[in-house]
Amino acid sequence: MRTPFIAANWKLYKTVHETVVFVKELRSLVKDAGDIEIVVAPPFTAVHAAAEAARNSPIAVAVQDVHWEREGAFTGEISAAMAKEAGAEFAIIGHSERRRLFHETDETVNRKAIAVLGAGLFPIVCVGETLEEREANATLDVLDRQIKTGLDSLTGDQVASLVIAYEPVWAIGTGRNATPQQAGEAHAHIRSRLRAWFGGTAADLCHVIYGGSVKPDNIHELVMLPDVDGALVGGASLDVRAFADIVARSRQSAV
Ligand code: PEP
């Protein structure tokens, strides 16, 4: 049985001070949340402060990206080991905004996944089709390519420890989320590919979460789907009460 997994992706929002205030309030709001993995991904500057504020709580911290090298002449970048030292336990990689705005490819996602695992962090690997790809009936092919290349050379044990976030690009920040049928089909497909390529244990243990305009009022119908293990939440995660509500409603769905 996979524990529900709810992650907040704050993108380019929140200062150190705002992060600490949020995490302290979230701690008290989720103190009875039970068996749920809760992750917040602040900007790099607030990662350490978030980890300190979350110490001895059910909240873990993620970075929103990493470089694949350990060190070197890569101005502006941070490594997975640096993220870990700052207190992160997870790293989001391959977010569609990184792919679209910063030219990330399935190959760089793969290098990052290997680096993140090598540093002892857990990757949250984002996949998902654009609207044009969906309308061209290419969704499942796109997912196959992103997963095959993005997870290339990973072992079954490594895949078992991953989180894959299915985020249809047309649903991110648009208020337009996938229908349960669309999400269910994509998640079932991802799970079947994990089973075929990495084995039954990897497929059973890997968390596959949904992202794209998740809110308190639509989380329930999503996490009720058999292959949806939680959510990666952007906009609605900036408000601590909305995010805590999403956490609480995921738990209700799990019991
Ligand atoms: C995201 O940024 O990963 C995301 C899913 O954003 P939103 O919830 O705002 O659609």
PDB file of C-alpha atoms and ligand atoms in Angstrom:
ATOM      1  CA  MET A   1       0.000   0.000   0.000  1.00  0.00           C
ATOM      2  CA  ARG A   2       1.457   3.397  -1.004  1.00  0.00           C
ATOM      3  CA  THR A   3       1.183   6.270   1.461  1.00  0.00           C
ATOM      4  CA  PRO A   4      -0.588   9.322  -0.004  1.00  0.00           C
ATOM      5  CA  PHE A   5       1.992  11.880  -1.128  1.00  0.00           C
ATOM      6  CA  ILE A   6       1.144  15.597  -1.350  1.00  0.00           C
ATOM      7  CA  ALA A   7       3.777  18.102  -2.479  1.00  0.00           C
ATOM      8  CA  ALA A   8       3.725  21.890  -2.762  1.00  0.00           C
ATOM      9  CA  ASN A   9       5.641  23.479  -5.636  1.00  0.00           C
ATOM     10  CA  TRP A  10       6.028  27.158  -4.812  1.00  0.00           C
ATOM     11  CA  LYS A  11       7.901  28.110  -7.976  1.00  0.00           C
ATOM     12  CA  LEU A  12       9.252  31.694  -7.752  1.00  0.00           C
ATOM     13  CA  TYR A  13       7.187  32.627  -4.693  1.00  0.00           C
ATOM     14  CA  LYS A  14       7.898  33.141  -0.993  1.00  0.00           C
ATOM     15  CA  THR A  15      10.769  34.728   0.863  1.00  0.00           C
ATOM     16  CA  VAL A  16      12.649  33.050   3.703  1.00  0.00           C
ATOM     17  CA  HIS A  17      10.406  34.772   6.214  1.00  0.00           C
ATOM     18  CA  GLU A  18       7.197  33.780   4.426  1.00  0.00           C
ATOM     19  CA  THR A  19       8.475  30.214   4.169  1.00  0.00           C
ATOM     20  CA  VAL A  20       9.116  29.914   7.899  1.00  0.00           C
ATOM     21  CA  VAL A  21       5.704  31.381   8.762  1.00  0.00           C
ATOM     22  CA  PHE A  22       4.030  28.943   6.325  1.00  0.00           C
ATOM     23  CA  VAL A  23       5.866  25.844   7.552  1.00  0.00           C
ATOM     24  CA  LYS A  24       5.183  26.642  11.210  1.00  0.00           C
ATOM     25  CA  GLU A  25       1.487  27.068  10.517  1.00  0.00           C
ATOM     26  CA  LEU A  26       1.381  23.970   8.316  1.00  0.00           C
ATOM     27  CA  ARG A  27       2.958  21.933  11.124  1.00  0.00           C
ATOM     28  CA  SER A  28       0.094  22.694  13.416  1.00  0.00           C
ATOM     29  CA  LEU A  29      -2.564  22.242  10.716  1.00  0.00           C
ATOM     30  CA  VAL A  30      -1.294  18.765   9.713  1.00  0.00           C
ATOM     31  CA  LYS A  31      -0.324  17.468  13.132  1.00  0.00           C
ATOM     32  CA  ASP A  32      -3.129  14.897  13.042  1.00  0.00           C
ATOM     33  CA  ALA A  33      -2.781  14.120   9.347  1.00  0.00           C
ATOM     34  CA  GLY A  34      -1.488  10.611  10.057  1.00  0.00           C
ATOM     35  CA  ASP A  35       0.186   8.533   7.436  1.00  0.00           C
ATOM     36  CA  ILE A  36       0.738  11.021   4.631  1.00  0.00           C
ATOM     37  CA  GLU A  37       3.947  12.232   3.028  1.00  0.00           C
ATOM     38  CA  ILE A  38       3.909  16.028   2.913  1.00  0.00           C
ATOM     39  CA  VAL A  39       6.560  17.927   0.982  1.00  0.00           C
ATOM     40  CA  VAL A  40       7.139  21.631   0.365  1.00  0.00           C
ATOM     41  CA  ALA A  41       9.423  22.903  -2.406  1.00  0.00           C
ATOM     42  CA  PRO A  42      10.418  26.524  -1.741  1.00  0.00           C
ATOM     43  CA  PRO A  43      12.881  28.560  -3.801  1.00  0.00           C
ATOM     44  CA  PHE A  44      16.529  27.575  -3.140  1.00  0.00           C
ATOM     45  CA  THR A  45      17.093  30.528  -0.812  1.00  0.00           C
ATOM     46  CA  ALA A  46      14.486  29.221   1.641  1.00  0.00           C
ATOM     47  CA  VAL A  47      15.313  25.494   1.562  1.00  0.00           C
ATOM     48  CA  HIS A  48      17.475  25.507   4.675  1.00  0.00           C
ATOM     49  CA  ALA A  49      15.046  27.652   6.650  1.00  0.00           C
ATOM     50  CA  ALA A  50      12.148  25.419   5.578  1.00  0.00           C
ATOM     51  CA  ALA A  51      14.018  22.298   6.698  1.00  0.00           C
ATOM     52  CA  GLU A  52      14.805  23.875  10.080  1.00  0.00           C
ATOM     53  CA  ALA A  53      11.185  24.962  10.551  1.00  0.00           C
ATOM     54  CA  ALA A  54       9.985  21.462   9.589  1.00  0.00           C
ATOM     55  CA  ARG A  55      12.397  19.570  11.856  1.00  0.00           C
ATOM     56  CA  ASN A  56      10.687  16.716  13.780  1.00  0.00           C
ATOM     57  CA  SER A  57       7.460  17.131  11.834  1.00  0.00           C
ATOM     58  CA  PRO A  58       5.846  15.069   9.036  1.00  0.00           C
ATOM     59  CA  ILE A  59       6.880  17.756   6.525  1.00  0.00           C
ATOM     60  CA  ALA A  60       9.851  17.170   4.222  1.00  0.00           C
ATOM     61  CA  VAL A  61      11.513  19.676   1.917  1.00  0.00           C
ATOM     62  CA  ALA A  62      12.247  19.484  -1.812  1.00  0.00           C
ATOM     63  CA  VAL A  63      14.261  21.633  -4.167  1.00  0.00           C
ATOM     64  CA  GLN A  64      12.607  22.611  -7.451  1.00  0.00           C
ATOM     65  CA  ASP A  65      15.581  21.627  -9.609  1.00  0.00           C
ATOM     66  CA  VAL A  66      19.253  20.615  -9.423  1.00  0.00           C
ATOM     67  CA  HIS A  67      22.188  20.402 -11.780  1.00  0.00           C
ATOM     68  CA  TRP A  68      23.527  16.946 -12.547  1.00  0.00           C
ATOM     69  CA  GLU A  69      27.171  17.759 -11.819  1.00  0.00           C
ATOM     70  CA  ARG A  70      28.536  17.695  -8.263  1.00  0.00           C
ATOM     71  CA  GLU A  71      30.535  20.896  -8.755  1.00  0.00           C
ATOM     72  CA  GLY A  72      32.176  22.938 -11.483  1.00  0.00           C
ATOM     73  CA  ALA A  73      31.891  26.080 -13.560  1.00  0.00           C
ATOM     74  CA  PHE A  74      28.084  26.177 -13.826  1.00  0.00           C
ATOM     75  CA  THR A  75      27.110  29.679 -12.759  1.00  0.00           C
ATOM     76  CA  GLY A  76      23.739  29.840 -11.082  1.00  0.00           C
ATOM     77  CA  GLU A  77      23.381  26.116 -10.490  1.00  0.00           C
ATOM     78  CA  ILE A  78      23.306  23.967  -7.355  1.00  0.00           C
ATOM     79  CA  SER A  79      24.085  20.266  -7.032  1.00  0.00           C
ATOM     80  CA  ALA A  80      21.996  17.501  -5.478  1.00  0.00           C
ATOM     81  CA  ALA A  81      24.592  17.135  -2.693  1.00  0.00           C
ATOM     82  CA  MET A  82      24.271  20.860  -1.907  1.00  0.00           C
ATOM     83  CA  ALA A  83      20.482  20.523  -1.799  1.00  0.00           C
ATOM     84  CA  LYS A  84      20.815  17.623   0.603  1.00  0.00           C
ATOM     85  CA  GLU A  85      23.228  19.501   2.821  1.00  0.00           C
ATOM     86  CA  ALA A  86      20.741  22.394   2.956  1.00  0.00           C
ATOM     87  CA  GLY A  87      18.097  19.994   4.277  1.00  0.00           C
ATOM     88  CA  ALA A  88      16.209  18.810   1.186  1.00  0.00           C
ATOM     89  CA  GLU A  89      15.094  15.188   0.939  1.00  0.00           C
ATOM     90  CA  PHE A  90      13.429  15.413  -2.485  1.00  0.00           C
ATOM     91  CA  ALA A  91      14.208  17.124  -5.786  1.00  0.00           C
ATOM     92  CA  ILE A  92      11.636  18.010  -8.431  1.00  0.00           C
ATOM     93  CA  ILE A  93      13.098  17.416 -11.871  1.00  0.00           C
ATOM     94  CA  GLY A  94      11.770  17.879 -15.386  1.00  0.00           C
ATOM     95  CA  HIS A  95       8.942  20.250 -14.459  1.00  0.00           C
ATOM     96  CA  SER A  96       7.243  21.412 -17.658  1.00  0.00           C
ATOM     97  CA  GLU A  97       8.234  25.013 -16.911  1.00  0.00           C
ATOM     98  CA  ARG A  98      11.886  23.893 -16.830  1.00  0.00           C
ATOM     99  CA  ARG A  99      11.397  21.937 -20.044  1.00  0.00           C
ATOM    100  CA  ARG A 100       9.620  24.817 -21.829  1.00  0.00           C
ATOM    101  CA  LEU A 101      11.474  27.868 -20.490  1.00  0.00           C
ATOM    102  CA  PHE A 102      14.915  26.434 -19.725  1.00  0.00           C
ATOM    103  CA  HIS A 103      15.268  23.847 -22.497  1.00  0.00           C
ATOM    104  CA  GLU A 104      15.318  20.738 -20.333  1.00  0.00           C
ATOM    105  CA  THR A 105      15.163  17.506 -22.281  1.00  0.00           C
ATOM    106  CA  ASP A 106      14.452  13.901 -21.365  1.00  0.00           C
ATOM    107  CA  GLU A 107      18.231  13.374 -21.461  1.00  0.00           C
ATOM    108  CA  THR A 108      18.945  16.107 -18.905  1.00  0.00           C
ATOM    109  CA  VAL A 109      16.102  14.776 -16.757  1.00  0.00           C
ATOM    110  CA  ASN A 110      17.851  11.423 -16.821  1.00  0.00           C
ATOM    111  CA  ARG A 111      21.201  12.921 -15.799  1.00  0.00           C
ATOM    112  CA  LYS A 112      19.499  14.768 -12.981  1.00  0.00           C
ATOM    113  CA  ALA A 113      17.601  11.678 -11.801  1.00  0.00           C
ATOM    114  CA  ILE A 114      20.883   9.748 -11.602  1.00  0.00           C
ATOM    115  CA  ALA A 115      22.591  12.620  -9.750  1.00  0.00           C
ATOM    116  CA  VAL A 116      19.703  13.054  -7.305  1.00  0.00           C
ATOM    117  CA  LEU A 117      19.604   9.353  -6.447  1.00  0.00           C
ATOM    118  CA  GLY A 118      23.396   9.286  -6.162  1.00  0.00           C
ATOM    119  CA  ALA A 119      23.258  12.095  -3.591  1.00  0.00           C
ATOM    120  CA  GLY A 120      20.701  10.223  -1.495  1.00  0.00           C
ATOM    121  CA  LEU A 121      17.693  12.361  -2.395  1.00  0.00           C
ATOM    122  CA  PHE A 122      14.420  11.148  -3.889  1.00  0.00           C
ATOM    123  CA  PRO A 123      13.523  12.505  -7.334  1.00  0.00           C
ATOM    124  CA  ILE A 124      10.029  13.766  -8.156  1.00  0.00           C
ATOM    125  CA  VAL A 125      10.128  13.316 -11.922  1.00  0.00           C
ATOM    126  CA  CYS A 126       7.558  15.361 -13.854  1.00  0.00           C
ATOM    127  CA  VAL A 127       6.080  14.072 -17.100  1.00  0.00           C
ATOM    128  CA  GLY A 128       3.098  15.128 -19.174  1.00  0.00           C
ATOM    129  CA  GLU A 129       1.869  16.085 -22.603  1.00  0.00           C
ATOM    130  CA  THR A 130       1.128  19.496 -24.117  1.00  0.00           C
ATOM    131  CA  LEU A 131      -2.324  20.355 -25.437  1.00  0.00           C
ATOM    132  CA  GLU A 132      -1.122  19.862 -29.031  1.00  0.00           C
ATOM    133  CA  GLU A 133       0.195  16.409 -28.147  1.00  0.00           C
ATOM    134  CA  ARG A 134      -3.103  15.460 -26.476  1.00  0.00           C
ATOM    135  CA  GLU A 135      -5.102  16.710 -29.438  1.00  0.00           C
ATOM    136  CA  ALA A 136      -2.864  14.706 -31.766  1.00  0.00           C
ATOM    137  CA  ASN A 137      -3.616  11.585 -29.686  1.00  0.00           C
ATOM    138  CA  ALA A 138       0.051  11.358 -28.744  1.00  0.00           C
ATOM    139  CA  THR A 139      -0.315  11.471 -24.942  1.00  0.00           C
ATOM    140  CA  LEU A 140       0.678   7.889 -24.215  1.00  0.00           C
ATOM    141  CA  ASP A 141       3.587   7.996 -26.677  1.00  0.00           C
ATOM    142  CA  VAL A 142       4.887  11.181 -25.029  1.00  0.00           C
ATOM    143  CA  LEU A 143       4.672   9.561 -21.602  1.00  0.00           C
ATOM    144  CA  ASP A 144       6.497   6.480 -22.902  1.00  0.00           C
ATOM    145  CA  ARG A 145       9.321   8.621 -24.299  1.00  0.00           C
ATOM    146  CA  GLN A 146       9.641  10.769 -21.185  1.00  0.00           C
ATOM    147  CA  ILE A 147       9.682   7.755 -18.865  1.00  0.00           C
ATOM    148  CA  LYS A 148      11.920   5.528 -20.994  1.00  0.00           C
ATOM    149  CA  THR A 149      14.566   8.187 -21.532  1.00  0.00           C
ATOM    150  CA  GLY A 150      14.111  10.036 -18.240  1.00  0.00           C
ATOM    151  CA  LEU A 151      14.543   6.863 -16.187  1.00  0.00           C
ATOM    152  CA  ASP A 152      17.070   5.193 -18.479  1.00  0.00           C
ATOM    153  CA  SER A 153      19.566   2.927 -16.641  1.00  0.00           C
ATOM    154  CA  LEU A 154      17.797   3.205 -13.278  1.00  0.00           C
ATOM    155  CA  THR A 155      17.375  -0.044 -11.366  1.00  0.00           C
ATOM    156  CA  GLY A 156      14.026  -1.412 -10.195  1.00  0.00           C
ATOM    157  CA  ASP A 157      14.976  -0.525  -6.609  1.00  0.00           C
ATOM    158  CA  GLN A 158      15.683   3.062  -7.628  1.00  0.00           C
ATOM    159  CA  VAL A 159      12.400   3.348  -9.516  1.00  0.00           C
ATOM    160  CA  ALA A 160      10.587   1.954  -6.462  1.00  0.00           C
ATOM    161  CA  SER A 161      11.847   4.956  -4.473  1.00  0.00           C
ATOM    162  CA  LEU A 162      10.789   7.552  -7.054  1.00  0.00           C
ATOM    163  CA  VAL A 163       7.825   9.831  -7.277  1.00  0.00           C
ATOM    164  CA  ILE A 164       6.508  10.407 -10.804  1.00  0.00           C
ATOM    165  CA  ALA A 165       4.272  13.435 -11.222  1.00  0.00           C
ATOM    166  CA  TYR A 166       1.911  13.216 -14.173  1.00  0.00           C
ATOM    167  CA  GLU A 167       1.277  16.856 -15.032  1.00  0.00           C
ATOM    168  CA  PRO A 168      -0.564  17.495 -18.284  1.00  0.00           C
ATOM    169  CA  VAL A 169       1.004  20.784 -19.382  1.00  0.00           C
ATOM    170  CA  TRP A 170      -2.380  22.230 -20.416  1.00  0.00           C
ATOM    171  CA  ALA A 171      -3.642  21.775 -16.846  1.00  0.00           C
ATOM    172  CA  ILE A 172      -0.820  23.604 -15.044  1.00  0.00           C
ATOM    173  CA  GLY A 173      -1.830  26.977 -13.692  1.00  0.00           C
ATOM    174  CA  THR A 174      -4.810  27.127 -16.050  1.00  0.00           C
ATOM    175  CA  GLY A 175      -7.620  26.154 -13.689  1.00  0.00           C
ATOM    176  CA  ARG A 176      -8.409  23.379 -16.155  1.00  0.00           C
ATOM    177  CA  ASN A 177      -7.629  20.019 -14.584  1.00  0.00           C
ATOM    178  CA  ALA A 178      -7.720  16.616 -16.229  1.00  0.00           C
ATOM    179  CA  THR A 179     -10.979  14.732 -15.838  1.00  0.00           C
ATOM    180  CA  PRO A 180     -10.812  11.646 -13.625  1.00  0.00           C
ATOM    181  CA  GLN A 181     -11.009   9.578 -16.793  1.00  0.00           C
ATOM    182  CA  GLN A 182      -8.055  11.363 -18.426  1.00  0.00           C
ATOM    183  CA  ALA A 183      -5.960  11.221 -15.261  1.00  0.00           C
ATOM    184  CA  GLY A 184      -6.921   7.614 -14.575  1.00  0.00           C
ATOM    185  CA  GLU A 185      -5.934   6.513 -18.072  1.00  0.00           C
ATOM    186  CA  ALA A 186      -2.545   8.270 -17.938  1.00  0.00           C
ATOM    187  CA  HIS A 187      -1.738   6.981 -14.454  1.00  0.00           C
ATOM    188  CA  ALA A 188      -2.715   3.405 -15.306  1.00  0.00           C
ATOM    189  CA  HIS A 189      -0.549   3.633 -18.416  1.00  0.00           C
ATOM    190  CA  ILE A 190       2.450   4.924 -16.468  1.00  0.00           C
ATOM    191  CA  ARG A 191       2.025   2.138 -13.900  1.00  0.00           C
ATOM    192  CA  SER A 192       1.842  -0.510 -16.633  1.00  0.00           C
ATOM    193  CA  ARG A 193       5.003   0.817 -18.274  1.00  0.00           C
ATOM    194  CA  LEU A 194       6.846   0.815 -14.939  1.00  0.00           C
ATOM    195  CA  ARG A 195       5.764  -2.817 -14.501  1.00  0.00           C
ATOM    196  CA  ALA A 196       6.958  -3.786 -17.972  1.00  0.00           C
ATOM    197  CA  TRP A 197      10.275  -1.930 -17.841  1.00  0.00           C
ATOM    198  CA  PHE A 198      11.306  -2.051 -14.178  1.00  0.00           C
ATOM    199  CA  GLY A 199       9.374  -4.984 -12.663  1.00  0.00           C
ATOM    200  CA  GLY A 200       6.362  -5.537 -10.425  1.00  0.00           C
ATOM    201  CA  THR A 201       7.915  -4.321  -7.175  1.00  0.00           C
ATOM    202  CA  ALA A 202       9.039  -1.025  -8.726  1.00  0.00           C
ATOM    203  CA  ALA A 203       5.580  -0.499 -10.228  1.00  0.00           C
ATOM    204  CA  ASP A 204       3.839  -1.301  -6.942  1.00  0.00           C
ATOM    205  CA  LEU A 205       6.030   0.932  -4.776  1.00  0.00           C
ATOM    206  CA  CYS A 206       6.649   3.944  -7.041  1.00  0.00           C
ATOM    207  CA  HIS A 207       4.338   6.860  -6.212  1.00  0.00           C
ATOM    208  CA  VAL A 208       2.569   8.273  -9.258  1.00  0.00           C
ATOM    209  CA  ILE A 209       0.973  11.599  -8.344  1.00  0.00           C
ATOM    210  CA  TYR A 210      -1.142  14.031 -10.365  1.00  0.00           C
ATOM    211  CA  GLY A 211      -0.444  17.729 -10.916  1.00  0.00           C
ATOM    212  CA  GLY A 212      -2.424  20.404 -12.702  1.00  0.00           C
ATOM    213  CA  SER A 213      -4.823  22.873 -11.045  1.00  0.00           C
ATOM    214  CA  VAL A 214      -5.358  20.666  -7.970  1.00  0.00           C
ATOM    215  CA  LYS A 215      -7.518  22.394  -5.351  1.00  0.00           C
ATOM    216  CA  PRO A 216      -9.318  21.361  -2.164  1.00  0.00           C
ATOM    217  CA  ASP A 217     -12.500  20.760  -4.132  1.00  0.00           C
ATOM    218  CA  ASN A 218     -11.039  18.417  -6.755  1.00  0.00           C
ATOM    219  CA  ILE A 219      -8.398  16.450  -4.829  1.00  0.00           C
ATOM    220  CA  HIS A 220     -10.882  13.861  -3.616  1.00  0.00           C
ATOM    221  CA  GLU A 221     -12.019  12.665  -7.058  1.00  0.00           C
ATOM    222  CA  LEU A 222      -8.374  12.389  -8.150  1.00  0.00           C
ATOM    223  CA  VAL A 223      -6.941  10.465  -5.214  1.00  0.00           C
ATOM    224  CA  MET A 224      -9.897   8.068  -5.324  1.00  0.00           C
ATOM    225  CA  LEU A 225      -8.481   6.741  -8.614  1.00  0.00           C
ATOM    226  CA  PRO A 226      -6.566   3.500  -8.036  1.00  0.00           C
ATOM    227  CA  ASP A 227      -3.300   4.642  -9.626  1.00  0.00           C
ATOM    228  CA  VAL A 228      -3.263   8.224  -8.296  1.00  0.00           C
ATOM    229  CA  ASP A 229      -1.148   8.335  -5.135  1.00  0.00           C
ATOM    230  CA  GLY A 230      -1.364  12.041  -4.365  1.00  0.00           C
ATOM    231  CA  ALA A 231      -0.712  15.411  -5.937  1.00  0.00           C
ATOM    232  CA  LEU A 232       1.885  18.002  -6.868  1.00  0.00           C
ATOM    233  CA  VAL A 233       0.190  21.318  -6.160  1.00  0.00           C
ATOM    234  CA  GLY A 234       1.278  24.685  -7.537  1.00  0.00           C
ATOM    235  CA  GLY A 235      -1.024  27.693  -7.139  1.00  0.00           C
ATOM    236  CA  ALA A 236      -3.221  26.283  -4.362  1.00  0.00           C
ATOM    237  CA  SER A 237      -0.159  25.362  -2.288  1.00  0.00           C
ATOM    238  CA  LEU A 238       0.744  29.013  -1.720  1.00  0.00           C
ATOM    239  CA  ASP A 239      -2.101  29.349   0.752  1.00  0.00           C
ATOM    240  CA  VAL A 240      -1.368  27.321   3.859  1.00  0.00           C
ATOM    241  CA  ARG A 241      -5.002  26.617   4.695  1.00  0.00           C
ATOM    242  CA  ALA A 242      -5.826  25.492   1.156  1.00  0.00           C
ATOM    243  CA  PHE A 243      -2.763  23.259   1.131  1.00  0.00           C
ATOM    244  CA  ALA A 244      -3.557  21.772   4.542  1.00  0.00           C
ATOM    245  CA  ASP A 245      -7.109  21.182   3.323  1.00  0.00           C
ATOM    246  CA  ILE A 246      -5.757  19.281   0.305  1.00  0.00           C
ATOM    247  CA  VAL A 247      -3.629  17.172   2.674  1.00  0.00           C
ATOM    248  CA  ALA A 248      -6.628  16.454   4.918  1.00  0.00           C
ATOM    249  CA  ARG A 249      -8.872  15.515   1.995  1.00  0.00           C
ATOM    250  CA  SER A 250      -6.249  13.149   0.586  1.00  0.00           C
ATOM    251  CA  ARG A 251      -6.178  11.366   3.878  1.00  0.00           C
ATOM    252  CA  GLN A 252      -9.937  11.056   4.012  1.00  0.00           C
ATOM    253  CA  SER A 253      -9.717   9.428   0.634  1.00  0.00           C
ATOM    254  CA  ALA A 254      -7.033   7.007   1.783  1.00  0.00           C
ATOM    255  CA  VAL A 255      -9.003   5.620   4.731  1.00  0.00           C
TER     256      VAL A 255
HETATM  257  C1  PEP B   1       2.791  22.739 -10.829  1.00  0.00           C
HETATM  258  O1  PEP B   1       3.386  23.789 -10.924  1.00  0.00           O
HETATM  259  O2  PEP B   1       3.421  21.685 -10.732  1.00  0.00           O
HETATM  260  C2  PEP B   1       1.335  22.760 -10.820  1.00  0.00           C
HETATM  261  C3  PEP B   1       0.698  21.628 -10.864  1.00  0.00           C
HETATM  262  O3  PEP B   1       0.734  24.009 -10.772  1.00  0.00           O
HETATM  263  P1  PEP B   1      -0.842  24.319 -10.558  1.00  0.00           P
HETATM  264  O4  PEP B   1      -1.309  23.473  -9.396  1.00  0.00           O
HETATM  265  O5  PEP B   1      -0.920  25.774 -10.283  1.00  0.00           O
HETATM  266  O6  PEP B   1      -1.537  23.926 -11.815  1.00  0.00           O
END
